[in-house]
Phi, psi and omega in degrees: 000297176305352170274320160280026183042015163293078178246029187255335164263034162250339159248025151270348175277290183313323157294331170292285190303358184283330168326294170320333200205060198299013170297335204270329198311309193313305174331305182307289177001292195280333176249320173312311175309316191293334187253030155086331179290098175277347157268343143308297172320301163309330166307317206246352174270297168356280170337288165312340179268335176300339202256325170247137172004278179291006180293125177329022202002282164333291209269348170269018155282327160302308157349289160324287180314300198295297202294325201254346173268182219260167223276129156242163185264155173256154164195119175312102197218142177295125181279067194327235215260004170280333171247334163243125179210174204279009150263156173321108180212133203198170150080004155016109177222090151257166213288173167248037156278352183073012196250000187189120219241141184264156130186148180287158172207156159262121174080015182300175169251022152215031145323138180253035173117133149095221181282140148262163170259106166276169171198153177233183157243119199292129172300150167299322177266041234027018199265167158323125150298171178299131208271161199240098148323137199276347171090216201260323215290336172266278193320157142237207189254359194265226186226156185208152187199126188273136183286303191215179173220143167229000000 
């Protein structure tokens, strides 16, 4: 049921079934998050680390930490035509003065191949410069893709 995105009856089958088999708590768990009820999830996380055995301890409190804090909104907004442009530009990354923003793109036309890693810089008036091959000292003619910033 839960593969088939049925998960309000998957976790009620798994919940019933997890007293028996207390392995399903995760399961209940996990289709209570996909359908947003988050105090059942927690709930049913619990379950699973009091009740079975092999349970991560360490990683379902974290899980439990993420679900009790409080919900933020995301919001999506176009860098305009210097940074969204009708190629492939993703993996966002900015710095942390906010002054200079990373992301890969595919097919660029000063590209040195595959993905490269670009930065643009942010204007005194808030828009993007015109993006920057990060050059060979990064790039290669293959795919290169940035993870993080520190």
């Amino acid at each position: 049921l839960y593969d088939n995105g049925k998960y309000n009856q998957a976790a009620a089958k798994y919940q019933q079934s997890a007293k028996s088999n207390p392995e399903l708590y995760l399961w209940a768990a996990k289709s209570y998050t996909a359908i947003k009820d988050w105090e059942k999830a927690i709930s049913m996380y619990e379950s699973y680390r009091d009740n079975y055995s092999k349970a991560n301890k360490a990683d379902v409190n974290a899980i439990i930490n993420l679900l009790k804090a409080p919900e933020q909104e995301l919001f999506i907004e176009n860098l305009g035509p210097n940074i969204n442009t009708d190629k492939g530009e993703y993996l966002a990354r900015i710095s942390a003065d906010g002054n200079r923003l990373y992301f890969n793109s595919s097919d660029q036309p000063t590209g040195l191949g595959g993905e490269d890693v670009w930065y643009s810089t942010k204007n005194n008036n808030g828009t993007w410069s015109k993006p920057n091959n990060m050059g060979s000292v990064i790039n290669t003619e293959t795919h290169e893709g940035i993870l993080s910033l520190s």
